CSV table of C-alpha atoms and ligand atoms in Angstrom, one decimal:
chain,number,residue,atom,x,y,z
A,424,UNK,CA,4.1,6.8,18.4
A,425,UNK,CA,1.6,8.3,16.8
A,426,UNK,CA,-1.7,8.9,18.5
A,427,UNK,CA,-4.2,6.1,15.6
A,428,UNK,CA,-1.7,3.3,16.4
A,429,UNK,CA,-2.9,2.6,19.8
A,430,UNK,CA,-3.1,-1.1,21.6
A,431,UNK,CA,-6.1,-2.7,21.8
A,432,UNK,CA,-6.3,-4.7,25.1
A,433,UNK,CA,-7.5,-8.3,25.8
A,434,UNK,CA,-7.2,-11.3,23.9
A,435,UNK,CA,-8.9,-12.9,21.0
A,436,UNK,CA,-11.8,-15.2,22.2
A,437,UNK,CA,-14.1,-14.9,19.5
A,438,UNK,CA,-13.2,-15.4,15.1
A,439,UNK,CA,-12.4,-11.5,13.8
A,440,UNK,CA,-14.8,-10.5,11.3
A,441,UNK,CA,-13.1,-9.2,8.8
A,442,UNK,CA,-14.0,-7.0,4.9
A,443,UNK,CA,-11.8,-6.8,2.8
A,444,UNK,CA,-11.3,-4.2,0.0
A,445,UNK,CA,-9.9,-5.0,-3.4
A,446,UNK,CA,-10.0,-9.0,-2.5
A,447,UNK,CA,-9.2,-9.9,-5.9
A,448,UNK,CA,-6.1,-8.5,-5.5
A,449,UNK,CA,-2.8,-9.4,-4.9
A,450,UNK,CA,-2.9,-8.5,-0.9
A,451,UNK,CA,-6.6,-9.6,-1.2
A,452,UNK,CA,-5.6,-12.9,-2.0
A,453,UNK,CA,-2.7,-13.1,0.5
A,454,UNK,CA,-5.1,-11.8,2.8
A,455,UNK,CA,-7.3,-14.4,1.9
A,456,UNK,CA,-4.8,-17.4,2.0
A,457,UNK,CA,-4.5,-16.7,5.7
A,458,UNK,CA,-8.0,-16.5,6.7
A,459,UNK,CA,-8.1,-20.5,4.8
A,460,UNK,CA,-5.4,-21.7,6.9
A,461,UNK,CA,-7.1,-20.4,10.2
A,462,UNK,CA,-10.9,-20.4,9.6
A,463,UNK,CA,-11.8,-20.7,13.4
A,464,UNK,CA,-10.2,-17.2,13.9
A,465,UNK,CA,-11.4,-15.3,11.1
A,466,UNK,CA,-15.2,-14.9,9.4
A,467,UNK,CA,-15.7,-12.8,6.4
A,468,UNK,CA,-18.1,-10.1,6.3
A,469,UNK,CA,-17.8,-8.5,2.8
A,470,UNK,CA,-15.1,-8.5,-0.1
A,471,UNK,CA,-15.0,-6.3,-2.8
A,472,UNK,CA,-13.3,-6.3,-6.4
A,473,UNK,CA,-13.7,-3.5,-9.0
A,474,UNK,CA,-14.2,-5.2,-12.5
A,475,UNK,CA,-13.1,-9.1,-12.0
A,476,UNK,CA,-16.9,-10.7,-11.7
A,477,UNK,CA,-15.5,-14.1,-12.2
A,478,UNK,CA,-12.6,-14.1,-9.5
A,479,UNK,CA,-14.7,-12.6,-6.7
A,480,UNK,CA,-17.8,-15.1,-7.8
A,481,UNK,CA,-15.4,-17.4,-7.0
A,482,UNK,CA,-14.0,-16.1,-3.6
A,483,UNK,CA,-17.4,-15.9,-2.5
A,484,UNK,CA,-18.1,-19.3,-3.2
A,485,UNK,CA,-15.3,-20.9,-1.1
A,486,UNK,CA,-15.1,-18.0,1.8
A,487,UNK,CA,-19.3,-17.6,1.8
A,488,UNK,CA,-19.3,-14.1,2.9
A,489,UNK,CA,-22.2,-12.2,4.1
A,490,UNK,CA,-21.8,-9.6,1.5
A,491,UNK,CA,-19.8,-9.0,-2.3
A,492,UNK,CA,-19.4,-5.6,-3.8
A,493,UNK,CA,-18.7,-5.2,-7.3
A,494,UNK,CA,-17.2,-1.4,-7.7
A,495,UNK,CA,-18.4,-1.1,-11.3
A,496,UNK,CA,-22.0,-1.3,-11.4
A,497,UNK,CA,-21.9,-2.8,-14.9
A,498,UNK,CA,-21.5,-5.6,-13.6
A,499,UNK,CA,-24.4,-6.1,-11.3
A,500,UNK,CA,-26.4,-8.2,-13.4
A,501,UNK,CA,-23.9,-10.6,-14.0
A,502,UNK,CA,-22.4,-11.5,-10.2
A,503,UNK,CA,-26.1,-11.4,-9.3
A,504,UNK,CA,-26.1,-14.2,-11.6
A,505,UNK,CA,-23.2,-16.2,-10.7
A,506,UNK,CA,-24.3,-16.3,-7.3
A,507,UNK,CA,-28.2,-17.1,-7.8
A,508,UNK,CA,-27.7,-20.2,-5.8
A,509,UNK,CA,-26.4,-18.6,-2.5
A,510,UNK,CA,-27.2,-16.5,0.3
A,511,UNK,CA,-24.5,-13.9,-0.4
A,512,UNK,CA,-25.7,-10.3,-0.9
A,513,UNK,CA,-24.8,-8.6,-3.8
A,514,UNK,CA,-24.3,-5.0,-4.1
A,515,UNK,CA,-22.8,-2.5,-6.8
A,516,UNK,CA,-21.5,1.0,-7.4
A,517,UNK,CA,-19.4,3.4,-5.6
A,518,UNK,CA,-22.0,4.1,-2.8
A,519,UNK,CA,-22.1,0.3,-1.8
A,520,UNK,CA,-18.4,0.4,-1.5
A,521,UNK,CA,-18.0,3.3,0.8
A,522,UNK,CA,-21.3,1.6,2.6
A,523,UNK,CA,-19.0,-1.8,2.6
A,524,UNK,CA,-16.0,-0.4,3.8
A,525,UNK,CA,-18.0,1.4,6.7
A,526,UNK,CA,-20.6,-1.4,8.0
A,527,UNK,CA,-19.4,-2.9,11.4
A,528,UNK,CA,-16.7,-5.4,11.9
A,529,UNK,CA,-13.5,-6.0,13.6
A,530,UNK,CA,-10.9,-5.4,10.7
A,531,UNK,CA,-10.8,-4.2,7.4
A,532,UNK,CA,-7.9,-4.9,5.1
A,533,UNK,CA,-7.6,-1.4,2.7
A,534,UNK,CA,-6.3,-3.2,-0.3
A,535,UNK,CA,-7.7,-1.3,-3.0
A,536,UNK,CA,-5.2,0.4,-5.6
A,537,UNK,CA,-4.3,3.6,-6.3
A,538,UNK,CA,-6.5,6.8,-5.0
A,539,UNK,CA,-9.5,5.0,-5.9
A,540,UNK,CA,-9.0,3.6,-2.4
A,541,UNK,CA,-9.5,7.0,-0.9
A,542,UNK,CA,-13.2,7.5,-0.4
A,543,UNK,CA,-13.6,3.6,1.0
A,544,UNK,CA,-11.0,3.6,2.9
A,545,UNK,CA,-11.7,7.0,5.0
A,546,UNK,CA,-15.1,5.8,5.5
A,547,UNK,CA,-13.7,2.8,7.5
A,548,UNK,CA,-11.5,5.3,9.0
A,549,UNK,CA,-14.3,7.5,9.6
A,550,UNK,CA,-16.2,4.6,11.2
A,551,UNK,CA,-13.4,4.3,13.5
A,552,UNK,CA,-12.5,0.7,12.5
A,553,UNK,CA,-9.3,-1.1,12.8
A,554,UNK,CA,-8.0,-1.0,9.1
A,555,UNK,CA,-5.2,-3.1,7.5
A,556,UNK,CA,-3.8,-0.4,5.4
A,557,UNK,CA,-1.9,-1.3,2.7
A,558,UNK,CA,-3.8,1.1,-0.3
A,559,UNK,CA,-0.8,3.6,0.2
A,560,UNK,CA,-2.0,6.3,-2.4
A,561,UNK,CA,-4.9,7.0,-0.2
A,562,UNK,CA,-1.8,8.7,2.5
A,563,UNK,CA,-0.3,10.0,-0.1
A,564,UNK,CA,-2.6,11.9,-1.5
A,565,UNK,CA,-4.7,12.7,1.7
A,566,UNK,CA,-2.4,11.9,4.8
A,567,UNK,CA,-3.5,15.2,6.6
A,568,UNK,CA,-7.0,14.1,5.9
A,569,UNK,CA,-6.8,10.6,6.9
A,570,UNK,CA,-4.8,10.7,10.2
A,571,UNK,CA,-6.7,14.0,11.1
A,572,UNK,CA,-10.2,11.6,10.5
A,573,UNK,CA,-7.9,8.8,12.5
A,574,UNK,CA,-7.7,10.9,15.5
A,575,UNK,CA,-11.0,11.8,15.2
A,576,UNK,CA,-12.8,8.9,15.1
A,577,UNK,CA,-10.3,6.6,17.2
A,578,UNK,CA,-9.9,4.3,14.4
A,579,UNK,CA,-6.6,2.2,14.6
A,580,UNK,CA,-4.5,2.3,11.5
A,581,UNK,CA,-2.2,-0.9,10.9
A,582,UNK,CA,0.7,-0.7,8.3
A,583,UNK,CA,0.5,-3.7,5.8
A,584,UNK,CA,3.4,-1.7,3.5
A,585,UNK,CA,6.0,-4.3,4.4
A,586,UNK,CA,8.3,-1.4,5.6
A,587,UNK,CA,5.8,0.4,7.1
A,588,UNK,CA,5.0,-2.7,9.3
A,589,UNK,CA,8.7,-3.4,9.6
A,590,UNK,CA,8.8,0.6,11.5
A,591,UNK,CA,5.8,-0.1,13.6
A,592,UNK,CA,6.8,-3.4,14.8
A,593,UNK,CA,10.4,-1.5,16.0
A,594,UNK,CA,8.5,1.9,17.3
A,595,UNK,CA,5.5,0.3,19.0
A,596,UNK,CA,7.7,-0.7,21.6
A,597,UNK,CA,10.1,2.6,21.8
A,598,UNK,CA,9.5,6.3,21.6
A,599,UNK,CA,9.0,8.0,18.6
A,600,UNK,CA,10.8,11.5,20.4
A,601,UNK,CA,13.6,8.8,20.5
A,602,UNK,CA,13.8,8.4,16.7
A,603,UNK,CA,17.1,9.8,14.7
A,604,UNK,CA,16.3,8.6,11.4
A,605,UNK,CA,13.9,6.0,9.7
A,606,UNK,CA,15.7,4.2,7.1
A,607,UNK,CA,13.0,2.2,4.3
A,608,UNK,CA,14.6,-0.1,2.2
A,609,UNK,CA,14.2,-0.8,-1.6
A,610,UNK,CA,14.7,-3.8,-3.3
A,611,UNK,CA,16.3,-1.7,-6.4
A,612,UNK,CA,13.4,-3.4,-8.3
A,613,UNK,CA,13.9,-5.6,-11.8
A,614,UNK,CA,16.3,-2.8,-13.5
A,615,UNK,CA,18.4,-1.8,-10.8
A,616,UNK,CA,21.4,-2.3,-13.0
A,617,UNK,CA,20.2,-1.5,-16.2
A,618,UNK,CA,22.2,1.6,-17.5
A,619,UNK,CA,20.3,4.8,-18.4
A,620,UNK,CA,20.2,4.4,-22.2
A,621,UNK,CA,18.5,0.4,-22.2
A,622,UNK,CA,16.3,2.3,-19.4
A,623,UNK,CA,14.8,4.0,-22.1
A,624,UNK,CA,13.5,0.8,-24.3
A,625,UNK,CA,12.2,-1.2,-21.1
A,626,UNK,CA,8.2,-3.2,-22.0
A,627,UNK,CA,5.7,-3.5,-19.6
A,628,UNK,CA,6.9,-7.4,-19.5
A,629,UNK,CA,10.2,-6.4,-18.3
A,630,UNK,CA,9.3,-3.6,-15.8
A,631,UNK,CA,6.5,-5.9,-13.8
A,632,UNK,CA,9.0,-9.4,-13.7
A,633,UNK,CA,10.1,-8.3,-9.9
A,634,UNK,CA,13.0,-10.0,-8.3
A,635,UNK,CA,11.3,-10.9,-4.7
A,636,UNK,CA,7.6,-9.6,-4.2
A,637,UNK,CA,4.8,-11.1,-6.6
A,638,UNK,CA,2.5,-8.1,-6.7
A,639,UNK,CA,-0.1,-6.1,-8.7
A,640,UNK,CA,0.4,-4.6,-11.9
A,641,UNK,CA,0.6,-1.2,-10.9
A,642,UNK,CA,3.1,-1.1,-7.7
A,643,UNK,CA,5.4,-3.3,-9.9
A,644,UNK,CA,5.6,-0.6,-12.3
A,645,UNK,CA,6.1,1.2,-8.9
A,646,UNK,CA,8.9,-0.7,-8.2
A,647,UNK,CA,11.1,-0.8,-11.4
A,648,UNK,CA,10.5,2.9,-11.0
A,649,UNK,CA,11.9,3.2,-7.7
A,650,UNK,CA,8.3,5.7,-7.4
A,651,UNK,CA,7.4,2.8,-4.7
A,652,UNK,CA,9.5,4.0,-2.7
A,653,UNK,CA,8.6,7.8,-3.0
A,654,UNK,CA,5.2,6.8,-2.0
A,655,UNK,CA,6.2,4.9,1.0
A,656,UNK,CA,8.9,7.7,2.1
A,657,UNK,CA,5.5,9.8,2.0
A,658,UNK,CA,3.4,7.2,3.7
A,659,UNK,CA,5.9,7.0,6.6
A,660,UNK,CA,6.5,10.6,6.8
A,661,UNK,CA,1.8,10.7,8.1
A,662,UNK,CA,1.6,7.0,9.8
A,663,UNK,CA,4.9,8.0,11.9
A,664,UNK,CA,5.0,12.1,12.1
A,665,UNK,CA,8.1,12.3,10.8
A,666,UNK,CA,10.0,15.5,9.2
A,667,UNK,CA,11.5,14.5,5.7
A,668,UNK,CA,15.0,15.0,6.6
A,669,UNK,CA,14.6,12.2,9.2
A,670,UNK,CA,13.2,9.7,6.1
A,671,UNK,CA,16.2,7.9,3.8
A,672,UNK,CA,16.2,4.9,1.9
A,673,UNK,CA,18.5,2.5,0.7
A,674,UNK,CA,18.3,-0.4,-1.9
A,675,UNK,CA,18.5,-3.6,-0.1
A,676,UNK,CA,18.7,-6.2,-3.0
A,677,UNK,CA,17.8,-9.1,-0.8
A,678,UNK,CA,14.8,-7.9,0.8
A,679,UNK,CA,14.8,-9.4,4.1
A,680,UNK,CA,15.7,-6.5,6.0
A,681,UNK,CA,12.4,-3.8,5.9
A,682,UNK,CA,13.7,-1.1,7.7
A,683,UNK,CA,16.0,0.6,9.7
A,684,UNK,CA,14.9,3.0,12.9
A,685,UNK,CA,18.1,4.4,14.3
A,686,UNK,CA,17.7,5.9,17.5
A,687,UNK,CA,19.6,8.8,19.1
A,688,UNK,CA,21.6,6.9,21.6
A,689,UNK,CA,23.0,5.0,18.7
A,690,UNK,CA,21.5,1.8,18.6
A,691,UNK,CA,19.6,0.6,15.3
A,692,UNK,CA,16.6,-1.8,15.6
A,693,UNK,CA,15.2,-3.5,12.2
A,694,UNK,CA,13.1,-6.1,11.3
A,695,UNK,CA,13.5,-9.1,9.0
A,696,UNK,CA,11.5,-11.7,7.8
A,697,UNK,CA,11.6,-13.4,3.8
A,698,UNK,CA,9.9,-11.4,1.4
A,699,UNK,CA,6.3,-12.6,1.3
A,700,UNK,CA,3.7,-9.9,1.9
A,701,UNK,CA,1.7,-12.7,4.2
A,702,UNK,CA,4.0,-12.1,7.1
A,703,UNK,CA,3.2,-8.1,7.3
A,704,UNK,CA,-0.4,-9.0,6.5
A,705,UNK,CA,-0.4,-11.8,9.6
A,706,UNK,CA,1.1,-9.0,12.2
A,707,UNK,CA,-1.7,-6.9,11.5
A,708,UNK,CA,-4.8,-9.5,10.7
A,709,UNK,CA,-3.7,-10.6,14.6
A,710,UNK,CA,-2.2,-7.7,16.5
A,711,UNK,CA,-2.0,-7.4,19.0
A,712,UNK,CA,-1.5,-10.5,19.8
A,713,UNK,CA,1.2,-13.2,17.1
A,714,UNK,CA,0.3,-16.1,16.1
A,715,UNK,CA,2.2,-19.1,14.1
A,716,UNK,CA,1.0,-20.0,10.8
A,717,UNK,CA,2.4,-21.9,7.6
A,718,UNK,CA,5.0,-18.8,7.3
A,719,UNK,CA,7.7,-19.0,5.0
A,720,UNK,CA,10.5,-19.2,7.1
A,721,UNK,CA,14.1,-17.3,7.3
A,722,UNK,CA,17.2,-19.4,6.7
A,723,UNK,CA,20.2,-16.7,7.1
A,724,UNK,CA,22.7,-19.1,6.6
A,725,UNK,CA,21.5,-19.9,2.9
A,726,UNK,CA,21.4,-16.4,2.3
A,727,UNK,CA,24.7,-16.1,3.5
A,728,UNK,CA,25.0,-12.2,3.0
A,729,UNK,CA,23.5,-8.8,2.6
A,730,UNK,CA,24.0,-6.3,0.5
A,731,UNK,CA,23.3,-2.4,0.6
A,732,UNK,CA,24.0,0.7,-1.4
A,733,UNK,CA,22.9,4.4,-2.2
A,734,UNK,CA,19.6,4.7,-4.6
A,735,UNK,CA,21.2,6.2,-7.8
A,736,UNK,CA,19.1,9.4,-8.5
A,737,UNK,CA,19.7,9.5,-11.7
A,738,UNK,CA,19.0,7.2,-13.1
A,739,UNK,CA,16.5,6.9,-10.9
A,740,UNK,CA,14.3,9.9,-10.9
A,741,UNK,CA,10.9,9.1,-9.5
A,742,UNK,CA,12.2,8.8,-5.8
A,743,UNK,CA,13.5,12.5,-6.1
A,744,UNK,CA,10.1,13.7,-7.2
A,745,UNK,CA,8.9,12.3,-4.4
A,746,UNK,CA,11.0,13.9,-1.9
A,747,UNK,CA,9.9,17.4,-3.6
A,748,UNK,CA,6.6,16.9,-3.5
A,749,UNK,CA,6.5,16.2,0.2
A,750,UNK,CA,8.5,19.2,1.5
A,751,UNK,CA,6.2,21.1,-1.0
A,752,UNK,CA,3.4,20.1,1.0
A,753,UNK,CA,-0.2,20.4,0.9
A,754,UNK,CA,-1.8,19.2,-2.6
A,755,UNK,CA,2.0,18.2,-4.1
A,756,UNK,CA,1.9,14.9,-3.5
A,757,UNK,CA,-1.8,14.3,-4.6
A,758,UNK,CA,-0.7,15.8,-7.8
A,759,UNK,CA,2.7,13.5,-7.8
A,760,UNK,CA,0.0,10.2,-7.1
A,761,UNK,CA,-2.6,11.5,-9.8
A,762,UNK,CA,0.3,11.9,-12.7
A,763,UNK,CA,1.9,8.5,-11.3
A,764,UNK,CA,-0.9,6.3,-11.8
A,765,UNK,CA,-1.5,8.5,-15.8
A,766,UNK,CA,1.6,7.6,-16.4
A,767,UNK,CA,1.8,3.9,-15.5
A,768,UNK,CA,-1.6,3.5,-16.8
A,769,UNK,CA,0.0,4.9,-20.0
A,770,UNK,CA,3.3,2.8,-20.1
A,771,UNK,CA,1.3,-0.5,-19.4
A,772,UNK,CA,-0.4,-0.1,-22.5
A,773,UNK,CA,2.0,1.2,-24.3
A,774,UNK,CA,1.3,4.6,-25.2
A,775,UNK,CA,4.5,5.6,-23.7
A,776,UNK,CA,8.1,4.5,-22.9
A,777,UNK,CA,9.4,3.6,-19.5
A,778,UNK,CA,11.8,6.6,-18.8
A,779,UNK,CA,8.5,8.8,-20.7
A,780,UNK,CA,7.0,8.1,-16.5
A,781,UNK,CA,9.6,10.4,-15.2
A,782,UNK,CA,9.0,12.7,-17.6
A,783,UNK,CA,5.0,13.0,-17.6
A,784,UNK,CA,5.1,13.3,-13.2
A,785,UNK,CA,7.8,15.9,-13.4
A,786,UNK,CA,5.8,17.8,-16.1
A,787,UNK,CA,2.8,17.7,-14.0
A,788,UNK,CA,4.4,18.8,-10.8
A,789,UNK,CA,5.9,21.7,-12.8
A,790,UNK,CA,2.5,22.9,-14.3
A,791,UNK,CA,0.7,22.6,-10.8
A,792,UNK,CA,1.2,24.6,-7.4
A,793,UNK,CA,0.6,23.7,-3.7
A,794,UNK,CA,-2.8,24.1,-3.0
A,795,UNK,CA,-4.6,24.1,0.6
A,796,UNK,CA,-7.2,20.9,1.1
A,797,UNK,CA,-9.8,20.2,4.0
A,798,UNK,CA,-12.1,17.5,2.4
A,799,UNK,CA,-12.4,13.9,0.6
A,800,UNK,CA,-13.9,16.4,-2.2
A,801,UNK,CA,-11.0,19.1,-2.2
A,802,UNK,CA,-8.5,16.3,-2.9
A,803,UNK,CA,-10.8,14.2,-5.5
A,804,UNK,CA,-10.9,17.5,-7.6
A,805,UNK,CA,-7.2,18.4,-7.2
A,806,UNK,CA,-6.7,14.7,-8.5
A,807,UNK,CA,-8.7,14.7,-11.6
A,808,UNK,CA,-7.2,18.0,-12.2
A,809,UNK,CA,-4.0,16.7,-12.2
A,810,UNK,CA,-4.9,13.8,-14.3
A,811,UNK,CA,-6.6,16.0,-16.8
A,812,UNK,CA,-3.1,17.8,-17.1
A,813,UNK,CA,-0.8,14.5,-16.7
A,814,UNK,CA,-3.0,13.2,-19.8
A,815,UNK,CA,-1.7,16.5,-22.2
A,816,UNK,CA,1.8,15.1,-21.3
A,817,UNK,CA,0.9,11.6,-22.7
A,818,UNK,CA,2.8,11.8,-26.0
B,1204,NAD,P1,-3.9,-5.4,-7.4
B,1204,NAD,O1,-3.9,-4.7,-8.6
B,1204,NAD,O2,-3.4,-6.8,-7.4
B,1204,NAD,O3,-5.4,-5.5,-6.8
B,1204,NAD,C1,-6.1,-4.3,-6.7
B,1204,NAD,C2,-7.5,-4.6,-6.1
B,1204,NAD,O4,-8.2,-3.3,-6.1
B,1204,NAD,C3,-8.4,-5.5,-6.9
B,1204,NAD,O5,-9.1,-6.3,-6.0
B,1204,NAD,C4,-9.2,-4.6,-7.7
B,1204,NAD,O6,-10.5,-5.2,-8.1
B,1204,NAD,C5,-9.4,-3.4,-6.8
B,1204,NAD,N1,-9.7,-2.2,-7.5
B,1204,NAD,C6,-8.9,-1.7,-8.5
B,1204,NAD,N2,-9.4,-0.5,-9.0
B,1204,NAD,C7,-10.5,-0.3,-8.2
B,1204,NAD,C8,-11.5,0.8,-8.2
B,1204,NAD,N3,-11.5,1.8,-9.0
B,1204,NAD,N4,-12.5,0.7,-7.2
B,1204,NAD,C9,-12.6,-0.3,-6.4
B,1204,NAD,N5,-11.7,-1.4,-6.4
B,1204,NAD,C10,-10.7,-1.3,-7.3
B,1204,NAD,O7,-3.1,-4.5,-6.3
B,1204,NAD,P2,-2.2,-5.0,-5.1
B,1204,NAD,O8,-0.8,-5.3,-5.6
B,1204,NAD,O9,-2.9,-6.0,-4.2
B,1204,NAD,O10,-2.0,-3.7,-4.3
B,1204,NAD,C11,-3.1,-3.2,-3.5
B,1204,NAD,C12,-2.6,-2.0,-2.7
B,1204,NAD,O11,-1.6,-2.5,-1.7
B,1204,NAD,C13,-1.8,-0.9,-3.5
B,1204,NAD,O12,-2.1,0.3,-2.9
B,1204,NAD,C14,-0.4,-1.3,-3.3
B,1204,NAD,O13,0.5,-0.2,-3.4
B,1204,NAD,C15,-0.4,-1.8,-1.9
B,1204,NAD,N6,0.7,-2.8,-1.6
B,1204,NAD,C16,0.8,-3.9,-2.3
B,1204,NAD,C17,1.8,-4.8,-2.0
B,1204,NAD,C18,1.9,-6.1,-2.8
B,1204,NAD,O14,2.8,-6.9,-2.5
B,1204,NAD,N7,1.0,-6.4,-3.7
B,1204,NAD,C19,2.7,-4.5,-1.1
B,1204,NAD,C20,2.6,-3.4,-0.3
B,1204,NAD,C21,1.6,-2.5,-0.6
B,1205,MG,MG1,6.5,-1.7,0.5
């Protein structure tokens, strides 16, 4: 197991305070559904939100943190506003949310998107926190970094990543040295039997409708591109130490099964559970300890069956780019993250096609080489370079 997910000892006496980053947000919200249900176990020290003034007004009124922090400072003025009649602080800007993700308290769920989440997130890190990690870019583009600063500072990093939980619930109570493979699964996504041609023509409407997961704009672009899973294949490969050729996935329609780990004396533990992010989210909010809530709950009978099968590359060829980038190493998959998020950016408002994703990440891998990184800054200037050349790609 790797060295940052450590147990903590003892049981919970007192309510876990708790931040959370990006609690607008689709995990944000989850997150936030649990804390309602159990309100003697939890108390809320800060949430954040980047833009929506009006949603996290609202949060604040009904969860009365001690703390909101709105990442765009342009809109100071106007949550100051909507909460004149409370006590709830209000704070702006980048510096407040690094300052907000650092301040003490027991747990803080990392739920911002997309390498934004970086600098916030390694500060709680720094901090040495207990962090709810489900802001997956920030490994991806930084995992060196960010479990080197784990180690560090003793902070304990808890997968949210539904597989990623899935793999530490099975490995927290084996040996990693044990391990043959890791197996993630992948839903296939909303066009996993679209043919390559239709591929081509697919909206922004059609490529965020998921199947199972209800989920933020951005990872459901993630999802129809089967990209998701390159990320998570990535994300595994830091929060587990584990070589690439000991990383496969397989599309898993159903989505109850979250991973595989296959261990060398041939015995293969996985974890199940229905496809609703709050049950990942619950393992970590309590771990170490469980604890029953209103979870949805698994019926295998009604399912009746499950169904597996080989991703198809090509159609397919995000997860592939993935896999490249992470045997390249070193500032590869920063640059793979940086043209991603271009290119979804892009396709979501429809400056380019569907299959044009592919196409823009590839380019930008091509036009970029593997560059050494030791800081936050090193990797904050390799992404905007690579988003400075994704962008010439955007035709
Ligand atoms: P979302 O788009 O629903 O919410 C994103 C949150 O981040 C919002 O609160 C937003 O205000 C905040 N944010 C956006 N840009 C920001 C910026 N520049 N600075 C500060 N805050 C900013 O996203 P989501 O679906 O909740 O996903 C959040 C993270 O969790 C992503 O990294 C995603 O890959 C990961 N994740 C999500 C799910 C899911 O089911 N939604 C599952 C697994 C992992
Ligand atoms: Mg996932």
């Amino acid at each position: 197991m790797s060295p940052s997910l450590r147990a903590i000892p003892g049981t919970q006496t007192t309510p876990k305070s708790l931040t959370v980053l990006g609690a607008t947000g689709s995990i944000g919200q989850s997150t936030l559904r649990l804390v309602e249900q159990h309100p003697e176990r939890f108390s809320l020290d800060i949430l954040t939100a980047h833009d929506n003034v009006e949603a996290l007004a609202e949060l604040a009124r009904r969860f009365s943190p001690r703390q909101v922090v709105i990442g765009n400072e342009a809109h100071y003025a106007a949550l100051k506003g909507a909460l004149a009649n409370t006590s709830v602080e209000v704070a702006a800007g980048e510096e407040a949310l690094i300052a907000a993700a650092a301040a003490p308290c027991d747990f803080v769920m990392a739920a911002i998107v997309g390498a934004a989440g970086l600098a916030p997130t390694l500060a709680a890190i720094q901090a040495g926190r207990t962090v709810g990690l489900a802001n997956k870019e920030c490994l991806v583009a930084a995992g060196e970094l960010v479990m080197r600063s784990c180690r560090q500072s003793g902070a304990t990093l808890l997968p949210v990543d539904s597989e990623h939980n899935a793999i530490f619930q099975v490995i927290e109570c084996n040996h990693n040295d044990d391990i043959e493979k890791v197996i993630l699964t992948a839903s296939g996504g909303p066009l996993r039997e679209m043919d390559a041609q239709s591929l081509t023509q697919v909206t922004p409407e059609q490529a965020v409708a998921h199947p199972n997961w209800s989920m933020g704009a951005k990872i459901s672009v993630d999802s129809a591109t089967l990209m998701n899973k390159g990320l998570e294949v990535i994300e595994a490969h830091h929060l587990f130490s584990l070589p690439p050729e000991k990383l496969e996935v397989v599309v898993h329609p159903e989505s109850i099964v979250h991973s595989f780990v296959h261990f060398v004396d041939g015995s293969v533990i996985a974890q199940m559970s229905p496809p609703d992010m709050i049950i990942p989210i619950a393992h970590t909010l309590h771990w170490p300890e469980r604890h029953g809530f209103d979870a949805p709950k698994l019926d295998m009978v009604s399912i009746g069956s499950l169904h597996f099968e080989a991703p198809d590359h090509a159609r397919f060829p995000c997860l592939g780019l993935a896999y490249d980038a992470m045997k390249a190493g070193q500032s590869m998959p920063a640059v793979l993250n940086a043209a991603n998020e271009v290119a979804v950016h892009a396709f979501l408002d429809k400056r380019i096609g569907f299959t044009d994703i592919q196409r823009v990440i590839g380019q930008t891998l091509d036009s970029s080489s593997p560059q050494g990184y030791a800081s936050l800054e090193d990797i904050q200037s390799i992404d905007a370079k690579a988003r400075r050349i994704a962008e010439t790609f955007i035709t």
